[in-house]
């Protein structure tokens, strides 16, 4: 009898071990395929959501997570049906979250709004968006929304910073007579008088709706419906980015020079403060060219230029990238030749040529690429 019991225990242990190994094999196979799907559809966490895991709960395989890629979601469904046993549960949420309904469109309603790594004011500042910028809302957590910018960047923004619209509301705004603020800083006031109470401030590149254009002041509307007056000289017609044109390098430099002296701010992307790539993005955006957000993304745009020994072939507006080997960590804008302007401790001018008063040996040593934005859209 004892021998029988011992044999039974061994059989049960072997079966359990086989089951565990089988479950481990299923999980490993599944997660390896999940990683392949991530690489195909959502390789960059800065611009796409893809958080998926698989586990056994009470004997049932459960796939849970979320993604912003419809293609990835569909491939996960196919993978689950192929690899997992019948009866598994698929709980991967497709973003935007269904609880938002049709109200997944928003616009920034203040001069500069912060995008953070996680919901909460103490978390890392990853980007900023300015007045009038259109956002796509992904999900909500308390008073915070996970939002995506027009250039794909993701971050958490406070609900108080945005005006939320449905599809019809955002369509009506886009069809309005929109104007772009061209002054570095401007104020929208209750009355057409510089002593009147400020309704909102605005930075370069902000978008407002024109209600009535006057000689000295124009009446404008903000995304949340508030109205006020702004100096007419501070407004420019909004350039249609769909009617694309290569930016003029000399005009790029002209705009960049206007920002000289503005302080550095990690995650900064407005004329109140810049990081290096926020500076280049703001300058190019003022000329209807949308660069990606980070230097490591911007380096993938444009035509590569091999600089001459004296940098004489660098043209105004060229993007200059720096960093340790195999990594891009900094970007600036060429003034033509060896000089460039960039956001370091503040927006300043340096040179790549040894012997120049503004020579920056550390930048010369870490120079990696020069890119030129050409007539071909990237």
Coordinates of C-alpha atoms in Angstrom, one line a residue:
X1 CA 0.0 0.0 0.0
X2 CA 2.8 2.4 0.9
X3 CA 4.6 1.7 -2.4
X4 CA 1.3 2.4 -4.2
X5 CA 0.9 5.8 -2.4
X6 CA 4.5 6.7 -3.1
X7 CA 4.0 5.8 -6.8
X8 CA 0.8 7.9 -6.9
X9 CA 2.6 10.9 -5.3
X10 CA 5.3 10.6 -7.9
X11 CA 2.8 10.5 -10.7
X12 CA 1.0 13.5 -9.4
X13 CA 4.2 15.4 -8.9
X14 CA 5.3 14.6 -12.4
X15 CA 2.0 15.7 -13.8
X16 CA 2.2 18.9 -11.8
X17 CA 5.7 19.5 -13.0
X18 CA 4.7 18.8 -16.6
X19 CA 1.8 21.2 -16.2
X20 CA 4.0 23.9 -14.7
X21 CA 6.5 23.5 -17.5
X22 CA 3.7 23.5 -20.1
X23 CA 2.3 26.7 -18.5
X24 CA 5.7 28.3 -18.4
X25 CA 6.2 27.3 -22.1
X26 CA 2.9 28.9 -23.0
X27 CA 3.6 32.1 -21.1
X28 CA 7.1 32.3 -22.6
X29 CA 5.9 31.7 -26.1
X30 CA 3.1 34.2 -25.7
X31 CA 5.3 37.0 -24.2
X32 CA 8.0 36.5 -26.9
X33 CA 5.3 37.0 -29.6
X34 CA 3.9 40.0 -27.6
X35 CA 7.3 41.6 -27.8
X36 CA 7.4 41.1 -31.5
X37 CA 4.0 42.9 -31.8
X38 CA 5.3 45.8 -29.7
X39 CA 8.4 46.2 -31.9
X40 CA 6.2 46.2 -35.0
X41 CA 3.4 48.6 -33.9
X42 CA 4.5 50.5 -30.8
X43 CA 8.3 50.5 -30.4
X44 CA 8.5 54.0 -28.9
X45 CA 6.8 54.4 -25.6
X46 CA 6.9 58.2 -26.0
X47 CA 4.4 58.1 -28.8
X48 CA 2.4 54.8 -28.4
X49 CA 0.8 52.9 -25.5
X50 CA 1.5 49.2 -25.3
X51 CA 1.3 47.5 -21.9
X52 CA 0.3 43.9 -22.1
X53 CA 0.8 40.9 -19.8
X54 CA -0.4 37.3 -19.5
X55 CA -1.0 35.3 -16.3
X56 CA -3.1 32.4 -14.9
X57 CA -5.9 33.4 -12.6
X58 CA -7.8 30.5 -10.9
X59 CA -6.7 28.2 -13.7
X60 CA -7.7 30.5 -16.5
X61 CA -5.3 32.3 -18.8
X62 CA -5.9 36.1 -18.7
X63 CA -4.4 38.6 -21.1
X64 CA -4.7 42.2 -19.7
X65 CA -3.4 45.6 -20.5
X66 CA -3.9 48.5 -22.9
X67 CA -2.7 49.8 -26.2
X68 CA -3.3 52.8 -28.5
X69 CA -2.5 50.8 -31.6
X70 CA -5.5 49.2 -33.3
X71 CA -3.2 47.0 -35.4
X72 CA -1.4 45.8 -32.3
X73 CA -4.8 45.1 -30.6
X74 CA -5.9 43.0 -33.5
X75 CA -2.7 41.0 -33.6
X76 CA -2.9 40.3 -29.9
X77 CA -6.4 38.9 -30.4
X78 CA -5.1 36.5 -33.1
X79 CA -2.1 35.5 -31.0
X80 CA -4.3 34.8 -28.0
X81 CA -6.6 32.5 -30.0
X82 CA -3.7 30.7 -31.5
X83 CA -1.4 30.2 -28.5
X84 CA -3.7 30.1 -25.4
X85 CA -6.1 27.3 -24.6
X86 CA -9.9 27.7 -25.1
X87 CA -11.6 29.7 -22.4
X88 CA -8.9 32.3 -21.9
X89 CA -10.0 35.9 -21.2
X90 CA -8.8 38.8 -23.3
X91 CA -8.9 42.1 -21.3
X92 CA -6.7 44.4 -23.4
X93 CA -8.3 47.9 -23.5
X94 CA -8.2 49.8 -26.8
X95 CA -7.4 53.5 -26.2
X96 CA -9.0 56.0 -26.2
X97 CA -10.9 54.6 -23.3
X98 CA -14.5 54.0 -24.1
X99 CA -15.6 55.9 -20.9
X100 CA -14.6 59.1 -22.7
X101 CA -17.2 58.6 -25.4
X102 CA -16.9 61.1 -28.2
X103 CA -15.2 63.6 -26.0
X104 CA -11.7 62.6 -26.9
X105 CA -10.7 65.9 -28.4
X106 CA -9.2 68.8 -26.4
X107 CA -7.4 72.1 -26.7
X108 CA -5.1 73.8 -24.4
X109 CA -6.9 76.7 -22.7
X110 CA -4.0 78.4 -20.9
X111 CA -0.8 79.9 -22.3
X112 CA 1.4 76.9 -21.4
X113 CA 0.3 73.5 -20.1
X114 CA 2.6 70.9 -18.6
X115 CA 2.7 67.2 -19.8
X116 CA 4.0 64.9 -17.0
X117 CA 5.3 61.4 -17.0
X118 CA 2.7 60.3 -14.5
X119 CA -0.5 62.0 -13.1
X120 CA 0.7 64.4 -10.4
X121 CA 2.4 67.8 -10.2
X122 CA 5.6 66.3 -8.6
X123 CA 6.3 63.9 -11.5
X124 CA 8.7 64.6 -14.3
X125 CA 7.9 67.3 -16.9
X126 CA 8.2 65.6 -20.3
X127 CA 6.8 68.3 -22.5
X128 CA 4.7 71.4 -22.7
X129 CA 1.8 72.4 -25.0
X130 CA 0.7 75.9 -25.7
X131 CA -2.7 77.7 -26.1
X132 CA -4.9 76.3 -28.8
X133 CA -2.9 73.1 -29.3
X134 CA -5.2 70.3 -30.2
X135 CA -4.9 67.1 -28.2
X136 CA -6.3 63.5 -28.4
X137 CA -7.4 62.2 -25.0
X138 CA -6.6 58.6 -24.2
X139 CA -7.9 58.1 -20.7
X140 CA -8.7 59.8 -17.4
X141 CA -7.4 59.4 -13.9
X142 CA -9.0 61.7 -11.3
X143 CA -8.4 65.3 -12.5
X144 CA -5.7 64.2 -15.0
X145 CA -5.9 63.1 -18.7
X146 CA -3.5 61.0 -20.6
X147 CA -3.2 63.0 -23.8
X148 CA -1.4 62.8 -27.2
X149 CA 0.0 65.9 -29.0
X150 CA -0.2 66.5 -32.8
X151 CA 3.3 65.2 -33.0
X152 CA 2.4 62.0 -31.2
X153 CA 4.0 62.7 -27.8
X154 CA 2.2 61.3 -24.7
X155 CA 1.8 62.7 -21.2
X156 CA -0.5 63.5 -18.4
X157 CA -2.2 66.9 -18.3
X158 CA -4.6 68.5 -15.8
X159 CA -8.2 68.8 -16.8
X160 CA -8.1 72.4 -15.7
X161 CA -5.6 73.1 -18.5
X162 CA -7.8 72.0 -21.4
X163 CA -11.2 72.6 -23.1
X164 CA -12.7 69.2 -24.0
X165 CA -14.7 68.9 -27.2
X166 CA -16.6 66.2 -29.1
X167 CA -15.9 65.6 -32.8
X168 CA -18.3 68.4 -33.9
X169 CA -16.8 70.9 -31.6
X170 CA -13.3 70.4 -32.8
X171 CA -14.5 70.5 -36.4
X172 CA -16.2 73.8 -35.9
X173 CA -13.0 75.3 -34.4
X174 CA -10.8 74.1 -37.3
X175 CA -13.2 75.7 -39.7
X176 CA -13.0 79.1 -38.0
X177 CA -10.8 82.1 -38.9
X178 CA -7.8 81.0 -36.8
X179 CA -4.8 83.3 -36.1
X180 CA -1.4 82.5 -34.7
X181 CA 0.4 84.6 -32.1
X182 CA 3.7 85.8 -33.5
X183 CA 4.9 87.9 -30.5
X184 CA 7.2 86.1 -28.0
X185 CA 4.7 86.9 -25.3
X186 CA 1.3 88.7 -25.5
X187 CA -1.7 89.4 -23.3
X188 CA -5.4 89.0 -24.1
X189 CA -7.3 91.6 -22.2
X190 CA -11.0 92.2 -21.3
X191 CA -11.0 95.5 -23.2
X192 CA -8.9 96.9 -26.1
X193 CA -6.7 98.8 -23.6
X194 CA -3.3 97.9 -22.3
X195 CA -4.4 98.7 -18.7
X196 CA -7.4 96.4 -18.9
X197 CA -7.6 93.2 -16.9
X198 CA -5.8 90.2 -18.4
X199 CA -8.0 87.3 -19.6
X200 CA -5.1 85.1 -20.6
X201 CA -1.5 85.4 -21.7
X202 CA -0.1 83.8 -24.9
X203 CA 3.3 82.7 -26.2
X204 CA 4.6 82.5 -29.7
X205 CA 2.8 80.0 -31.8
X206 CA -0.5 80.0 -29.8
X207 CA -3.7 79.7 -31.8
X208 CA -6.8 81.8 -31.2
X209 CA -10.1 82.3 -33.1
X210 CA -10.5 85.8 -34.7
X211 CA -13.8 87.4 -34.0
X212 CA -13.2 90.9 -35.3
X213 CA -10.0 92.5 -36.6
X214 CA -9.3 96.1 -35.6
X215 CA -6.5 98.5 -36.4
X216 CA -4.9 98.4 -33.0
X217 CA -6.7 95.6 -31.2
X218 CA -8.5 92.5 -32.4
X219 CA -11.3 90.6 -30.7
X220 CA -10.4 86.9 -30.3
X221 CA -11.9 83.8 -28.7
X222 CA -10.1 81.1 -26.8
X223 CA -10.7 77.4 -27.0
X224 CA -12.9 77.4 -23.9
X225 CA -15.1 80.2 -25.2
X226 CA -13.6 83.1 -23.3
X227 CA -13.1 86.3 -25.3
X228 CA -10.8 89.2 -25.2
X229 CA -8.6 91.7 -27.1
X230 CA -5.1 91.2 -28.3
X231 CA -2.8 93.7 -30.2
X232 CA -3.5 93.2 -33.9
X233 CA 0.3 93.5 -34.5
X234 CA 0.8 90.3 -32.5
X235 CA -1.3 88.2 -34.8
X236 CA -0.4 86.4 -38.1
X237 CA -2.5 84.3 -40.4
X238 CA -2.2 80.6 -39.5
X239 CA -0.2 78.7 -42.0
X240 CA -1.9 75.6 -43.3
X241 CA 0.5 72.8 -42.5
X242 CA -1.1 70.6 -45.1
X243 CA 0.1 72.9 -47.8
X244 CA 3.7 72.1 -47.1
X245 CA 6.7 74.0 -48.1
X246 CA 10.4 73.6 -47.1
X247 CA 11.3 76.2 -44.5
X248 CA 13.7 79.0 -45.4
X249 CA 16.9 78.5 -43.5
X250 CA 17.5 82.2 -43.1
X251 CA 14.0 82.7 -41.6
X252 CA 14.6 79.8 -39.3
X253 CA 17.7 81.5 -38.0
X254 CA 15.9 84.9 -37.7
X255 CA 13.3 83.3 -35.5
X256 CA 15.8 81.4 -33.5
X257 CA 17.8 84.6 -32.8
X258 CA 14.7 86.2 -31.3
X259 CA 14.7 83.6 -28.6
X260 CA 18.3 84.2 -27.6
X261 CA 18.6 84.4 -23.8
X262 CA 15.5 82.5 -22.9
X263 CA 16.3 80.2 -20.0
X264 CA 16.7 76.4 -20.2
X265 CA 13.9 74.2 -18.7
X266 CA 13.9 70.4 -18.8
X267 CA 10.7 69.5 -20.8
X268 CA 10.2 73.2 -21.8
X269 CA 8.6 73.8 -25.1
X270 CA 7.5 77.5 -25.1
X271 CA 9.0 80.9 -25.1
X272 CA 8.9 80.8 -21.3
X273 CA 11.6 78.2 -21.2
X274 CA 13.1 75.5 -23.5
X275 CA 15.0 72.3 -23.5
X276 CA 17.2 71.7 -26.5
X277 CA 14.7 69.9 -28.7
X278 CA 11.8 72.1 -27.5
X279 CA 13.7 75.0 -28.8
X280 CA 14.3 73.5 -32.3
X281 CA 10.7 72.2 -32.4
X282 CA 9.3 75.7 -31.5
X283 CA 11.4 77.4 -34.1
X284 CA 10.5 75.1 -36.9
X285 CA 6.9 75.0 -36.0
X286 CA 6.8 78.8 -36.4
X287 CA 7.5 78.1 -40.0
X288 CA 4.9 75.3 -40.5
X289 CA 7.3 72.4 -40.1
X290 CA 6.5 69.9 -37.4
X291 CA 9.6 68.2 -36.0
X292 CA 9.3 65.3 -33.6
X293 CA 9.7 66.2 -29.9
X294 CA 13.0 64.8 -28.8
X295 CA 16.5 65.2 -30.2
X296 CA 16.8 61.4 -30.6
X297 CA 13.6 61.5 -32.8
X298 CA 14.5 64.7 -34.7
X299 CA 17.8 63.1 -35.9
X300 CA 15.7 60.8 -38.0
X301 CA 14.4 63.7 -40.1
X302 CA 16.1 65.5 -43.0
X303 CA 19.0 64.8 -45.3
X304 CA 22.3 64.0 -43.7
X305 CA 25.1 66.4 -44.5
X306 CA 28.8 65.5 -44.0
X307 CA 30.4 68.7 -42.6
X308 CA 33.6 70.0 -44.2
X309 CA 36.6 70.4 -41.9
X310 CA 35.9 74.1 -41.5
X311 CA 32.1 73.6 -41.5
X312 CA 31.8 75.9 -44.5
X313 CA 29.1 73.7 -46.1
X314 CA 26.7 74.0 -43.2
X315 CA 23.7 76.2 -44.1
X316 CA 21.5 78.4 -41.9
X317 CA 18.7 76.2 -40.4
X318 CA 20.6 72.9 -40.5
X319 CA 20.0 70.8 -37.4
X320 CA 23.2 69.8 -35.5
X321 CA 23.1 66.7 -33.3
X322 CA 25.4 65.8 -30.4
X323 CA 25.8 63.0 -27.9
X324 CA 28.0 60.1 -26.8
X325 CA 28.7 57.3 -29.2
X326 CA 25.5 55.7 -30.5
X327 CA 23.2 58.1 -28.6
X328 CA 21.8 61.6 -29.4
X329 CA 21.3 63.8 -26.4
X330 CA 21.4 67.4 -27.7
X331 CA 20.4 69.4 -30.8
X332 CA 21.0 73.0 -32.1
X333 CA 20.4 75.1 -35.2
X334 CA 23.2 76.1 -37.5
X335 CA 23.7 79.8 -38.2
X336 CA 25.6 78.8 -41.3
X337 CA 29.3 77.8 -41.0
X338 CA 30.7 76.8 -37.6
X339 CA 28.3 78.8 -35.4
X340 CA 25.1 77.4 -34.0
X341 CA 22.3 78.5 -31.6
X342 CA 21.0 76.1 -29.0
X343 CA 19.3 75.8 -25.6
X344 CA 22.0 75.0 -23.1
X345 CA 21.9 76.8 -19.8
X346 CA 19.9 79.3 -21.8
X347 CA 19.4 79.9 -25.6
X348 CA 22.9 80.9 -26.6
X349 CA 25.4 80.9 -29.6
X350 CA 28.5 78.7 -29.7
X351 CA 31.0 77.7 -32.4
X352 CA 32.4 74.4 -33.5
X353 CA 35.6 76.0 -34.7
X354 CA 38.6 76.0 -32.4
X355 CA 40.0 79.5 -31.8
X356 CA 36.6 81.2 -32.0
X357 CA 35.7 83.2 -28.9
X358 CA 32.5 81.1 -28.5
X359 CA 34.2 77.8 -29.3
X360 CA 32.6 74.8 -27.4
X361 CA 35.1 72.0 -27.3
X362 CA 32.7 69.6 -25.6
X363 CA 30.2 70.1 -28.4
X364 CA 32.9 69.7 -31.1
X365 CA 33.9 66.4 -29.5
X366 CA 30.4 65.0 -29.3
X367 CA 29.2 66.2 -32.7
X368 CA 27.4 63.3 -34.4
X369 CA 25.1 64.4 -37.3
X370 CA 24.1 67.4 -39.3
X371 CA 20.6 67.2 -40.9
X372 CA 19.0 69.5 -43.5
X373 CA 15.3 69.8 -43.9
X374 CA 14.8 69.5 -47.7
X375 CA 12.0 69.9 -50.1
X376 CA 10.9 66.2 -49.5
X377 CA 8.5 65.7 -46.6
X378 CA 10.0 63.2 -44.3

